[in-house]
PDB file of C-alpha atoms in Angstrom:
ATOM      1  CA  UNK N 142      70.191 -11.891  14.427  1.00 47.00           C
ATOM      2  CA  UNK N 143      67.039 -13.553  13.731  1.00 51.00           C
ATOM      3  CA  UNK N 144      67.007 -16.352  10.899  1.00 55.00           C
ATOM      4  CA  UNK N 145      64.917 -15.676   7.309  1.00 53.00           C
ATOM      5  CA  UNK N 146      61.985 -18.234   8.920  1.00 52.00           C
ATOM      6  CA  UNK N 147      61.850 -16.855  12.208  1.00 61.00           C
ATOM      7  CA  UNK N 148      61.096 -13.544  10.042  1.00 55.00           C
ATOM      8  CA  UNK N 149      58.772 -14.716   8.003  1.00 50.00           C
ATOM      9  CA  UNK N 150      57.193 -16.493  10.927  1.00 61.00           C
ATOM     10  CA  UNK N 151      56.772 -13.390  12.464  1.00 61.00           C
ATOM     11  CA  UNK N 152      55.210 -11.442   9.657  1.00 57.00           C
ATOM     12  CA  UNK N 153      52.581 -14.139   9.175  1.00 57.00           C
ATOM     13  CA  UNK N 154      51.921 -13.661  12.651  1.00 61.00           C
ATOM     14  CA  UNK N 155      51.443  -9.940  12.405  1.00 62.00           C
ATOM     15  CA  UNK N 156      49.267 -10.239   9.004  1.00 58.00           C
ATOM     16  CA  UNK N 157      46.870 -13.163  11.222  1.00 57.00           C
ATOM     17  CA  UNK N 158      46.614 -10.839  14.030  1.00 59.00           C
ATOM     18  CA  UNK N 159      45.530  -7.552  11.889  1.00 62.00           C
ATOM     19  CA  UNK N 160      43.464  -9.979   9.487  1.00 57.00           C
ATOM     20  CA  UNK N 161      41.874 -10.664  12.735  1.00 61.00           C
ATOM     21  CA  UNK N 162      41.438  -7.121  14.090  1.00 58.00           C
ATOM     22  CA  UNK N 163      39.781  -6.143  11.305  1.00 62.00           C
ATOM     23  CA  UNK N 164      37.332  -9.243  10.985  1.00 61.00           C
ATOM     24  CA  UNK N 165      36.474  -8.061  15.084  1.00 62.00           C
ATOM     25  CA  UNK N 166      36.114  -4.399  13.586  1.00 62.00           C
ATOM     26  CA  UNK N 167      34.021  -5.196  11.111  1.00 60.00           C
ATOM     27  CA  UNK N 168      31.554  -7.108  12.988  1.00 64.00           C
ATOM     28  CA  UNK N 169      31.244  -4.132  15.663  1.00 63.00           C
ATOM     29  CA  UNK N 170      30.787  -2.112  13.186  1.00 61.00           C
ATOM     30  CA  UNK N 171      27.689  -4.116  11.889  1.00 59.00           C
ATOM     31  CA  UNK N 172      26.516  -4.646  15.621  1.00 63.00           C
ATOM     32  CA  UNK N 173      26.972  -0.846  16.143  1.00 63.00           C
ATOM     33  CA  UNK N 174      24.652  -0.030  12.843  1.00 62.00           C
ATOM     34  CA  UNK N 175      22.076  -2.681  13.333  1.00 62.00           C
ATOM     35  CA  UNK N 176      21.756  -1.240  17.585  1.00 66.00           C
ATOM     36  CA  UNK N 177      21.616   2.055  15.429  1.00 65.00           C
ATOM     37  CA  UNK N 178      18.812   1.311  13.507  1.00 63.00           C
ATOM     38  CA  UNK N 179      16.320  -0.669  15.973  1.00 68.00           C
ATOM     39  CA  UNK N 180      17.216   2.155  18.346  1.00 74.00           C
ATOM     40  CA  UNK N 181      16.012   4.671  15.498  1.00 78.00           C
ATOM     41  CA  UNK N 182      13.132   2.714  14.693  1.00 76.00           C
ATOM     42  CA  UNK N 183      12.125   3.209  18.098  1.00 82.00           C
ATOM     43  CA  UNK N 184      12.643   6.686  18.072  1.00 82.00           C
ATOM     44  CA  UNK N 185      10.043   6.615  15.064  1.00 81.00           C
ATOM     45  CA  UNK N 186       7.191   4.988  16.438  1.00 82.00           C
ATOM     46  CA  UNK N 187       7.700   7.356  19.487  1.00 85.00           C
ATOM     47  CA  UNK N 188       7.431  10.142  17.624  1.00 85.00           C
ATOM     48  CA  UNK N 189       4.265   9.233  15.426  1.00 83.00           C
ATOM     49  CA  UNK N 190       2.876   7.878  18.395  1.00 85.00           C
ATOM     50  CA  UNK N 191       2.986  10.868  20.473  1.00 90.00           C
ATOM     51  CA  UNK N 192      -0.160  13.128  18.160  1.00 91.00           C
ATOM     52  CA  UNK N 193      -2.394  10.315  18.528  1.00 86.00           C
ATOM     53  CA  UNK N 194      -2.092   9.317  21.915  1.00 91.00           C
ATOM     54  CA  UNK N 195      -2.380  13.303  22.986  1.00 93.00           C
ATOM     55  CA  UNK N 196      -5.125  13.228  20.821  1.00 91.00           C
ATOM     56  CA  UNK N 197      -6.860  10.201  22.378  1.00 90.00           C
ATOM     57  CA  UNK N 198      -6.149  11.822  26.138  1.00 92.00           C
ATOM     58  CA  UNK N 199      -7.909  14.939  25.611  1.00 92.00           C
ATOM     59  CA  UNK N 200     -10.766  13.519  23.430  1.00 90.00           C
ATOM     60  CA  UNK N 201     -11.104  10.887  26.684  1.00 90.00           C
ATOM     61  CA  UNK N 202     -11.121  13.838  29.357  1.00 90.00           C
ATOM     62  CA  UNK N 203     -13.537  16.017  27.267  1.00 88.00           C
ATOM     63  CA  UNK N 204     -15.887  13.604  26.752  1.00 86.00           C
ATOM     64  CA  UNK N 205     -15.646  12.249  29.902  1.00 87.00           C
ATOM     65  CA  UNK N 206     -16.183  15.617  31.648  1.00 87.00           C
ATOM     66  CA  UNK N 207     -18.781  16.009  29.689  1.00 84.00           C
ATOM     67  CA  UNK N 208     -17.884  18.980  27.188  1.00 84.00           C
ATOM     68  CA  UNK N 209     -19.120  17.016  24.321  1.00 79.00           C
ATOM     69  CA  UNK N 210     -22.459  15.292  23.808  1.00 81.00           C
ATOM     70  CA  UNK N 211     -21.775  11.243  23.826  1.00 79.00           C
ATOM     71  CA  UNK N 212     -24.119  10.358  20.865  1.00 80.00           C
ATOM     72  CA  UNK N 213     -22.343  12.927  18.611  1.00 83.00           C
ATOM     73  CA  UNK N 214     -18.776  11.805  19.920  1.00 87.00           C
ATOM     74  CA  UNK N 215     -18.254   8.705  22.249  1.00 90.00           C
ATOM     75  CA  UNK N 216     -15.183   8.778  24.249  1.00 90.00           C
ATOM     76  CA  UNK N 217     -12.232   6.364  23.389  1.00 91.00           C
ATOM     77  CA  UNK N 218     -12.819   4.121  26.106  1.00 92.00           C
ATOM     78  CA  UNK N 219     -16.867   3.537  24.577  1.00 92.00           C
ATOM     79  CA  UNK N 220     -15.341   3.247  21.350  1.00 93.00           C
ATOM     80  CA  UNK N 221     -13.222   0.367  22.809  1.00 93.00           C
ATOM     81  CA  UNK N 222     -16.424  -0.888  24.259  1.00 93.00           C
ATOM     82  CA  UNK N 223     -18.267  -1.361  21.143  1.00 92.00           C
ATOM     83  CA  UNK N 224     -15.207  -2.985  19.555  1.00 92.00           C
ATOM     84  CA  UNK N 225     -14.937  -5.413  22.230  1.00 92.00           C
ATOM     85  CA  UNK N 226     -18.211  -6.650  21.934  1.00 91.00           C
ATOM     86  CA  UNK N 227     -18.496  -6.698  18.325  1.00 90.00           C
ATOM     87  CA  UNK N 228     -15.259  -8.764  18.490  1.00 89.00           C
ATOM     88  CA  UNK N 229     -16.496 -11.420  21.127  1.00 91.00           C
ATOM     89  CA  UNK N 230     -19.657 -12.037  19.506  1.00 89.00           C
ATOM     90  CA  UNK N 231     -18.002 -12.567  16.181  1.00 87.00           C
ATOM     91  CA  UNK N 232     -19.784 -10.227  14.297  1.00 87.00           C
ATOM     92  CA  UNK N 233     -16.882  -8.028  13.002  1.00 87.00           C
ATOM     93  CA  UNK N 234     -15.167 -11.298  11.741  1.00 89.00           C
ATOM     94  CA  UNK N 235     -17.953 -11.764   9.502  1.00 89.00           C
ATOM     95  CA  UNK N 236     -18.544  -8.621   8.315  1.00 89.00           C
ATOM     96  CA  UNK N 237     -14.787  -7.905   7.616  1.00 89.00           C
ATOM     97  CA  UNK N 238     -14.195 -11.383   5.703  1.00 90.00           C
ATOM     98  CA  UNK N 239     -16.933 -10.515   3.382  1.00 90.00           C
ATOM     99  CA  UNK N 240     -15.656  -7.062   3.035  1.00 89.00           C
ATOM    100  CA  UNK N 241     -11.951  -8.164   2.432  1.00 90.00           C
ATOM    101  CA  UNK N 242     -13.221 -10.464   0.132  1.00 91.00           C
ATOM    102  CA  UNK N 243     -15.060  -7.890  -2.129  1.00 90.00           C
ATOM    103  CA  UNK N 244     -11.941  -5.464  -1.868  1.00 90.00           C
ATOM    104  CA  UNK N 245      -9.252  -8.708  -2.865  1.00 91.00           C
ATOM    105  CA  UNK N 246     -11.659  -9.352  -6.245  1.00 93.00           C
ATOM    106  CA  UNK N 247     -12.427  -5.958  -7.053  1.00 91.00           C
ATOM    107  CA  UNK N 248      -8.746  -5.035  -6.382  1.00 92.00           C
ATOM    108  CA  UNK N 249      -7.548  -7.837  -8.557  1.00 93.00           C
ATOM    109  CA  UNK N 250      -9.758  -7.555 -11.399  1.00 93.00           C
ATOM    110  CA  UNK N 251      -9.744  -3.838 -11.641  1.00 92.00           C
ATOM    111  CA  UNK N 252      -5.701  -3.739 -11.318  1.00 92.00           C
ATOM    112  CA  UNK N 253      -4.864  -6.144 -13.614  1.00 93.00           C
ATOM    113  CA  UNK N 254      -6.780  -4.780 -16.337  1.00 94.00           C
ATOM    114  CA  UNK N 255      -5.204  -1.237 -15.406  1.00 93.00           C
ATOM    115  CA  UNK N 256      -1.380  -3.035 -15.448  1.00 92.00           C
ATOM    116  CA  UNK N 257      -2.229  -4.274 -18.710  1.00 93.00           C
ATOM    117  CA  UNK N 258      -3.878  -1.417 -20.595  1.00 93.00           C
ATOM    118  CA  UNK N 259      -0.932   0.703 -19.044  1.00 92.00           C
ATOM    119  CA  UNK N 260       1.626  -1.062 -20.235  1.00 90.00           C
ATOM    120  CA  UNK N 261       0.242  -1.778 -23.972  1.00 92.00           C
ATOM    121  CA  UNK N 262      -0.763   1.918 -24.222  1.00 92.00           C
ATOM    122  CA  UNK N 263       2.452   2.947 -22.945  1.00 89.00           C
ATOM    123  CA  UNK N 264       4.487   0.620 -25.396  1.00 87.00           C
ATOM    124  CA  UNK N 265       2.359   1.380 -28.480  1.00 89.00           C
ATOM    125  CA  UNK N 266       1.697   4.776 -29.454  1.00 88.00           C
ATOM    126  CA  UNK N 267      -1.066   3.950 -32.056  1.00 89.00           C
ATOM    127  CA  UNK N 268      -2.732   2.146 -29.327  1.00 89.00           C
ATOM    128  CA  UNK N 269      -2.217   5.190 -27.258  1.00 89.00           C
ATOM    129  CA  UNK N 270      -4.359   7.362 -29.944  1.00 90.00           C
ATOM    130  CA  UNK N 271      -7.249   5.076 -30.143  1.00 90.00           C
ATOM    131  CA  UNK N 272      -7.715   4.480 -26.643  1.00 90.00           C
ATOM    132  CA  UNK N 273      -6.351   6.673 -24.210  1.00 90.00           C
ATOM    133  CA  UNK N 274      -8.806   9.363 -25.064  1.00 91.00           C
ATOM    134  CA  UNK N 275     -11.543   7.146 -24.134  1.00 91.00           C
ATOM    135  CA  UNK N 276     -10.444   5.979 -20.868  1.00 90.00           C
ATOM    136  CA  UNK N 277      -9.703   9.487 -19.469  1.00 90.00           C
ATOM    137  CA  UNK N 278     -12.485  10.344 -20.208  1.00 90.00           C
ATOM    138  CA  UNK N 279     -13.946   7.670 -18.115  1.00 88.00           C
ATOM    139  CA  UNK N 280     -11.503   8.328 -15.641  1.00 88.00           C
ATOM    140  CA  UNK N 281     -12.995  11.747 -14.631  1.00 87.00           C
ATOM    141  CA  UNK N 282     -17.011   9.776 -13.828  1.00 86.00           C
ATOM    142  CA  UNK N 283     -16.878   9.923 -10.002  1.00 83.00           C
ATOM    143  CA  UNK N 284     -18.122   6.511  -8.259  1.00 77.00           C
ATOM    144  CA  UNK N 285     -21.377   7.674  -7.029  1.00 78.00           C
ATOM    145  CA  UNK N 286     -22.424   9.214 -10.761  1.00 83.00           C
ATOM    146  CA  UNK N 287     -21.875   5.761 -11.710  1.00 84.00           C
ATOM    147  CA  UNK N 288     -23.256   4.043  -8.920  1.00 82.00           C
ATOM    148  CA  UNK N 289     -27.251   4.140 -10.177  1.00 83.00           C
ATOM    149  CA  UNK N 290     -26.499   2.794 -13.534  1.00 86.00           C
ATOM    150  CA  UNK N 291     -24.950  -0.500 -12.087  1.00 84.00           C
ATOM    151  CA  UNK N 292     -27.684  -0.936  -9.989  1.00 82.00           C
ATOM    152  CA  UNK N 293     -29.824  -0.570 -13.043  1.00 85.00           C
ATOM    153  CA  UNK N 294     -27.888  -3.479 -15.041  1.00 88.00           C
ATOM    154  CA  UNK N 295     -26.524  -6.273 -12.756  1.00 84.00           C
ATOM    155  CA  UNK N 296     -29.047  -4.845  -9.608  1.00 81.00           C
ATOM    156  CA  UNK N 297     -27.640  -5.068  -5.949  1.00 79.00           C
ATOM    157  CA  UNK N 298     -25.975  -8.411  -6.267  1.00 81.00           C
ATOM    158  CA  UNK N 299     -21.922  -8.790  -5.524  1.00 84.00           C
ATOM    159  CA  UNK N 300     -21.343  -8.267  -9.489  1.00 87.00           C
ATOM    160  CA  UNK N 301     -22.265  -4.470  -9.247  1.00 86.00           C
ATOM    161  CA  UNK N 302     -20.041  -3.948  -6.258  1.00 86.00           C
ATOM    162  CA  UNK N 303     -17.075  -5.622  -7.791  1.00 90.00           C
ATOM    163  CA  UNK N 304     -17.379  -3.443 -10.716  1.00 89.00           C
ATOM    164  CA  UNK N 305     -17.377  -0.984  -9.033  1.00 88.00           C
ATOM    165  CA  UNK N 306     -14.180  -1.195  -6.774  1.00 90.00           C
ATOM    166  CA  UNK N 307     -12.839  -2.426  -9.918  1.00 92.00           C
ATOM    167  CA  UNK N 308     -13.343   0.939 -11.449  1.00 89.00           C
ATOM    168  CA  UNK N 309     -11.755   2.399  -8.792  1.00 88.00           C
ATOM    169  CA  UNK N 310      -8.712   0.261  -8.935  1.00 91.00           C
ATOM    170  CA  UNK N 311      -8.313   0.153 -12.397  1.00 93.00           C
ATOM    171  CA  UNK N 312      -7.441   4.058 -13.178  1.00 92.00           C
ATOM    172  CA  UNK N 313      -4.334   5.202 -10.336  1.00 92.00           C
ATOM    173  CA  UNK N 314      -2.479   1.542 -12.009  1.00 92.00           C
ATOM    174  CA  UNK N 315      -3.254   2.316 -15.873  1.00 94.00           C
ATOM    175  CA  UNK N 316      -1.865   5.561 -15.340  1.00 93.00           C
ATOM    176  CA  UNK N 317       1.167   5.552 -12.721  1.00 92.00           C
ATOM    177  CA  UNK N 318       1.949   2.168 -15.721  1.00 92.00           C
ATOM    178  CA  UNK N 319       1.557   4.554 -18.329  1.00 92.00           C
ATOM    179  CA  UNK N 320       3.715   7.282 -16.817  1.00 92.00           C
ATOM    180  CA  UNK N 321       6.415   4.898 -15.625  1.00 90.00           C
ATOM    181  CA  UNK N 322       6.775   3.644 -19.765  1.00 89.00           C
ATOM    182  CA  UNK N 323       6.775   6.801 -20.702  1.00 88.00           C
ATOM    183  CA  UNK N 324       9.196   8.424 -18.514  1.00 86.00           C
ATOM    184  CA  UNK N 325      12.327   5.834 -19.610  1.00 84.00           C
ATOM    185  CA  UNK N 326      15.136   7.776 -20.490  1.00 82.00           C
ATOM    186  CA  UNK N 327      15.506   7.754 -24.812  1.00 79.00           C
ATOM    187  CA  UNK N 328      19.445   7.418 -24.533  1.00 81.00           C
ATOM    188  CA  UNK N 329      18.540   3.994 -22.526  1.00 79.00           C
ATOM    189  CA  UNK N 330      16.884   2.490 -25.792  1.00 76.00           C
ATOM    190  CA  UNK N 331      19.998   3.767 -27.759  1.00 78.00           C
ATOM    191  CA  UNK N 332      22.258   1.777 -25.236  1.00 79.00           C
ATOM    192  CA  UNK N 333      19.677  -1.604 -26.074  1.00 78.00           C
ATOM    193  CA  UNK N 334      20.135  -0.926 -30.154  1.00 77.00           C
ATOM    194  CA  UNK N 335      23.527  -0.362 -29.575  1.00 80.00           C
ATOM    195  CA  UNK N 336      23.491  -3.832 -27.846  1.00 80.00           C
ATOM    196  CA  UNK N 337      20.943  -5.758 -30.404  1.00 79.00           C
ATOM    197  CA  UNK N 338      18.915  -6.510 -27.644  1.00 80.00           C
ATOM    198  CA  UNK N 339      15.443  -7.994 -29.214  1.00 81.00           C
ATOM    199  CA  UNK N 340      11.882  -6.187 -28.374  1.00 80.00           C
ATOM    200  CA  UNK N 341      11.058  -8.420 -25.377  1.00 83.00           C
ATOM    201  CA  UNK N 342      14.452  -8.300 -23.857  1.00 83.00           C
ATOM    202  CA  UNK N 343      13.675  -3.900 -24.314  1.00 81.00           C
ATOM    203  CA  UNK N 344      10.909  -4.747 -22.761  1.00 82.00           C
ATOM    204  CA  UNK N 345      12.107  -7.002 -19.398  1.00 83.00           C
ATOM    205  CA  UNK N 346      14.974  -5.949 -19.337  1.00 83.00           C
ATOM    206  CA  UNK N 347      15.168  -1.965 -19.961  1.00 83.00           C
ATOM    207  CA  UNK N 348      11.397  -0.900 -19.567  1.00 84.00           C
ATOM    208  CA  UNK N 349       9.589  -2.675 -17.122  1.00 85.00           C
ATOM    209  CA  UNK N 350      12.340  -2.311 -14.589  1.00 86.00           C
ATOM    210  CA  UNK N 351      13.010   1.630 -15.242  1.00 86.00           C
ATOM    211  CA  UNK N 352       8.863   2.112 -14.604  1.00 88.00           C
ATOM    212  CA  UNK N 353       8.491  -0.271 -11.778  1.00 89.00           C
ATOM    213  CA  UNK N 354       8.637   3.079  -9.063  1.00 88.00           C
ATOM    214  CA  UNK N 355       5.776   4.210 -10.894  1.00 89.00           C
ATOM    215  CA  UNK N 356       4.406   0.687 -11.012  1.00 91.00           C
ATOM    216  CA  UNK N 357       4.473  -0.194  -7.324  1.00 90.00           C
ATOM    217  CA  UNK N 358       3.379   3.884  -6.541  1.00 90.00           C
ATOM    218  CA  UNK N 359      -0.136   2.756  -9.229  1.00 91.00           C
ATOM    219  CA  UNK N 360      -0.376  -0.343  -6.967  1.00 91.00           C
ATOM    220  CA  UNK N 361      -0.491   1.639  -3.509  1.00 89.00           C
ATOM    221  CA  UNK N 362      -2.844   4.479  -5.068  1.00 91.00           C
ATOM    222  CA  UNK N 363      -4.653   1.553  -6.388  1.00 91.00           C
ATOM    223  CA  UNK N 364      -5.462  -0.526  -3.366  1.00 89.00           C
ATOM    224  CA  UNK N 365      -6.381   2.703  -1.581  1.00 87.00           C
ATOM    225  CA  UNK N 366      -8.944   3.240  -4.193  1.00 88.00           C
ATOM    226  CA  UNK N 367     -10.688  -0.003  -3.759  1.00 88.00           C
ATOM    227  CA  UNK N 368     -10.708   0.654  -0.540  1.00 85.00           C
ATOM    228  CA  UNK N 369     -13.127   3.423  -1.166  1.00 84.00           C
ATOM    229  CA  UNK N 370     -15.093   1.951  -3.871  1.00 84.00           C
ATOM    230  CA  UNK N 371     -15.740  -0.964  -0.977  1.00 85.00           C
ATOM    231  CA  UNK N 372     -17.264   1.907   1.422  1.00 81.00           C
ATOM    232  CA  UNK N 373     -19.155   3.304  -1.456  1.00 80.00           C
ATOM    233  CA  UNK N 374     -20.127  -0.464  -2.538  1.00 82.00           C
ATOM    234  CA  UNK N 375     -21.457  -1.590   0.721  1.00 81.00           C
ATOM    235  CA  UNK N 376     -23.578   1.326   1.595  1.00 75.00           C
ATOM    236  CA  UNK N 377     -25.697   0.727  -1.958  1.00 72.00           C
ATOM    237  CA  UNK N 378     -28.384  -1.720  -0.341  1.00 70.00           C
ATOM    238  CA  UNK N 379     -26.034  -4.332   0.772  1.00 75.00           C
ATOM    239  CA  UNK N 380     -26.603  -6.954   3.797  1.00 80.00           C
ATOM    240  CA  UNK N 381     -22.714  -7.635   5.311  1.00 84.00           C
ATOM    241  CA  UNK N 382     -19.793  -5.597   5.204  1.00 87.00           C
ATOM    242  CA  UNK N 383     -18.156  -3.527   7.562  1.00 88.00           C
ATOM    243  CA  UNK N 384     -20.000  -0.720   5.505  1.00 85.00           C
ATOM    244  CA  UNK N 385     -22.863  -1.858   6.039  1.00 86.00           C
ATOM    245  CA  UNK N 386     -22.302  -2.423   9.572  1.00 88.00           C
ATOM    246  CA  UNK N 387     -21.632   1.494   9.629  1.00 88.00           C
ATOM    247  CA  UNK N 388     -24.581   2.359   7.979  1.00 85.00           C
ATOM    248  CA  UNK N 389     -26.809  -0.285  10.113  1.00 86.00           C
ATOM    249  CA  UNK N 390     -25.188   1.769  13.145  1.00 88.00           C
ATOM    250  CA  UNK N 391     -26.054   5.123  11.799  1.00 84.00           C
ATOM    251  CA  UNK N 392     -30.097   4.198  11.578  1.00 84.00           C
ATOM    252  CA  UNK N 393     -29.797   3.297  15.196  1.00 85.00           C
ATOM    253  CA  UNK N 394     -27.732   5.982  16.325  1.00 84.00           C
ATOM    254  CA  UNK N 395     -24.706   3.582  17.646  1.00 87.00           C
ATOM    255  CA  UNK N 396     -22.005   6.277  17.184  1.00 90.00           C
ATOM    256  CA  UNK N 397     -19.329   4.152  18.715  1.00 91.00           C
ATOM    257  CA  UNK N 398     -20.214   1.062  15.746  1.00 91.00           C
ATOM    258  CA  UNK N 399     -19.815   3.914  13.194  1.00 91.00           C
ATOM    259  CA  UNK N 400     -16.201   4.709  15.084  1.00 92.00           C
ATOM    260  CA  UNK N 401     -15.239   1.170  14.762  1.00 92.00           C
ATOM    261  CA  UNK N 402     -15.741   0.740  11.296  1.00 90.00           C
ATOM    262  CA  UNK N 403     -14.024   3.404  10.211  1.00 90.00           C
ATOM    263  CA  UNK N 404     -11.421   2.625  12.648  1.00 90.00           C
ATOM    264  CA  UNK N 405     -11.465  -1.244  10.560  1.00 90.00           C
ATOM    265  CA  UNK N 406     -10.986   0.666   7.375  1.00 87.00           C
ATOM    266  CA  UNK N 407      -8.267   2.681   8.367  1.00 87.00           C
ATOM    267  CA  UNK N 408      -6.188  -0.439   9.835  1.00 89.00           C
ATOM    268  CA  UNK N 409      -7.029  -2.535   6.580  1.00 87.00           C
ATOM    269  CA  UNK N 410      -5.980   0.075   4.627  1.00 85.00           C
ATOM    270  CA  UNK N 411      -3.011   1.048   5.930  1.00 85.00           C
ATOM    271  CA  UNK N 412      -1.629  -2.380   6.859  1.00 88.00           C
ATOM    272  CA  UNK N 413      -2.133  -3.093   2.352  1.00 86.00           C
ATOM    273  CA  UNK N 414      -0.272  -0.101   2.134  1.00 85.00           C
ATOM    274  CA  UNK N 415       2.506  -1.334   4.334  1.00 86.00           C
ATOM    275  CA  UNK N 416       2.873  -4.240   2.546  1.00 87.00           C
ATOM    276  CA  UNK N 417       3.128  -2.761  -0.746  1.00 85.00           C
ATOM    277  CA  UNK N 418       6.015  -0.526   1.152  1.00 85.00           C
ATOM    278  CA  UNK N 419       7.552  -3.730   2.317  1.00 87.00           C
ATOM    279  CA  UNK N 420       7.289  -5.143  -1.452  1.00 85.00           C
ATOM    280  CA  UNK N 421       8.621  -1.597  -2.915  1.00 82.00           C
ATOM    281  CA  UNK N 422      11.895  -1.608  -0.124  1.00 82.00           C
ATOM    282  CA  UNK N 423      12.617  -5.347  -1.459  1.00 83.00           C
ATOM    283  CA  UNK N 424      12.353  -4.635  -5.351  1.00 82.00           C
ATOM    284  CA  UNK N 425      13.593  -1.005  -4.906  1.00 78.00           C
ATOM    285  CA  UNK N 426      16.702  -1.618  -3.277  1.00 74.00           C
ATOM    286  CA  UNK N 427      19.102  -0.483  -5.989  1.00 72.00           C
ATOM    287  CA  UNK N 428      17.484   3.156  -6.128  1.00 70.00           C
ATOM    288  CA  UNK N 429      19.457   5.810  -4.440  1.00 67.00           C
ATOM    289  CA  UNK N 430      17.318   8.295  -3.488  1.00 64.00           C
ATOM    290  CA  UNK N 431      16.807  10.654  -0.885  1.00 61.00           C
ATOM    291  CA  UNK N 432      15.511   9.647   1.926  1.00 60.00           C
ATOM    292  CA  UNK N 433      14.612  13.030   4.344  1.00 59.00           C
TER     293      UNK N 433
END
């Protein structure tokens, strides 16, 4: 018969060796879902890659066979051309620092006036009344109505293109901030009187957090906006700027320039869009919604 500590012994033994197992378990199991999602990551950029790049191959034959004019619709590969040289002689550098400049300002001044109004309007319903009214109805003046009368006061200097990517930026943020604040659930505030908490601990605590999907979905809209304030701004008798380099290329007929700046505009765009995605994952992680 085997003694009491030759027993216990053995247990311990037993309980080190499953303890074990199931430290080598878990760890395969991590391995196994991290391999599962690079591998569907992958699949991902396959499958968005595959539209453009059948795209690109019969826009390359047609054009190179011929079946549509060259000045209307340059092939890929002239496209690539254009880029190329634009790239070596340093000219698109220039033009796209002074354009990301005027977008970063604009963007900046424009959003943080629409994060502020948002969220005072949204906490203060008298506030609400007496402006609100005011700046949807400001809201609905499209760019280019507005476009002439900036000229008019601050001429065709940077300060009239700032403005006016600020206008653009300034709406989608007021109002995503204003929707967020108003769309807190009632019985939450209940919970917070419940609790004593004071009005800036509502506010941090219970408010700003519940509206920060709308928040971060205002920023994206917003940045997109000033994005297309910038086109609008640079094409009103500016000098530099990728716009302007578009509308330089137009006068001459360089089709393939025009390509490549809206080619610029679309990668700008979308790569401030991706990092506003990357900042919504990171702030957003406790949401559980569905995903597709």
């Amino acid at each position: 018969m085997m003694s009491q500590v030759e027993i216990v012994r053995k247990a311990s033994s037993q309980s080190i060796t499953r303890a074990n197992l199931d430290n080598s378990s878990a760890r395969e199991a991590s391995r196994g879902t991290a391999g599962r999602f690079k591998s569907d990551k992958w699949k991902q950029i396959v499958r968005g890659s595959i539209l453009p790049l059948l795209v690109l191959v019969i826009w390359q034959i047609s054009g190179s066979l011929g079946f549509v004019s060259k000045t209307m619709l340059p092939t890929p590969y002239e496209i690539w051309l254009a880029f190329y040289d634009l790239l070596r002689s340093g000219e698109l550098f220039r033009h796209l620092e002074i354009s990301i400049w005027r977008a970063a300002v604009g963007f900046l001044l424009g959003g943080s006036l629409g994060l502020v109004f948002g969220l005072l309007v949204g906490l203060f319903r008298k506030l609400e009344h007496s402006v609100d009214p005011s700046i949807q109805m400001l809201r609905t003046v499209p760019h280019l109505a507005i476009t002439p009368l900036f000229i008019l006061w601050f001429g065709f200097g940077e300060f009239s293109k700032i403005l006016l990517i600020a206008k653009g930026a300034f709406f989608p943020l007021y109002v995503q901030t204003f929707l967020g604040i108003r769309s807190v659930d009632s019985k939450l505030f209940d919970v917070a009187r419940v609790l004593e908490f004071s009005k800036f601990k509502q506010v941090t605590k219970l408010v700003l957090p519940a509206a920060l999907p709308n928040i971060l979905l205002g920023l994206r809209l917003s940045i997109g906006v000033a994005w297309l304030g910038l086109v609008v701004a640079e094409l009103m008798g500016s000098s530099e700027g990728v716009g302007y380099l578009i509308l330089d290329a137009r006068q001459f007929s360089q089709t393939a320039i025009v390509f490549v700046g809206i080619i610029i505009f679309a990668i700008v765009g979308k790569g401030s869009d991706s990092l506003v995605r990357i900042l919504e994952k990171r702030l957003l992680k406790w949401r559980d919604s569905f995903n597709g």
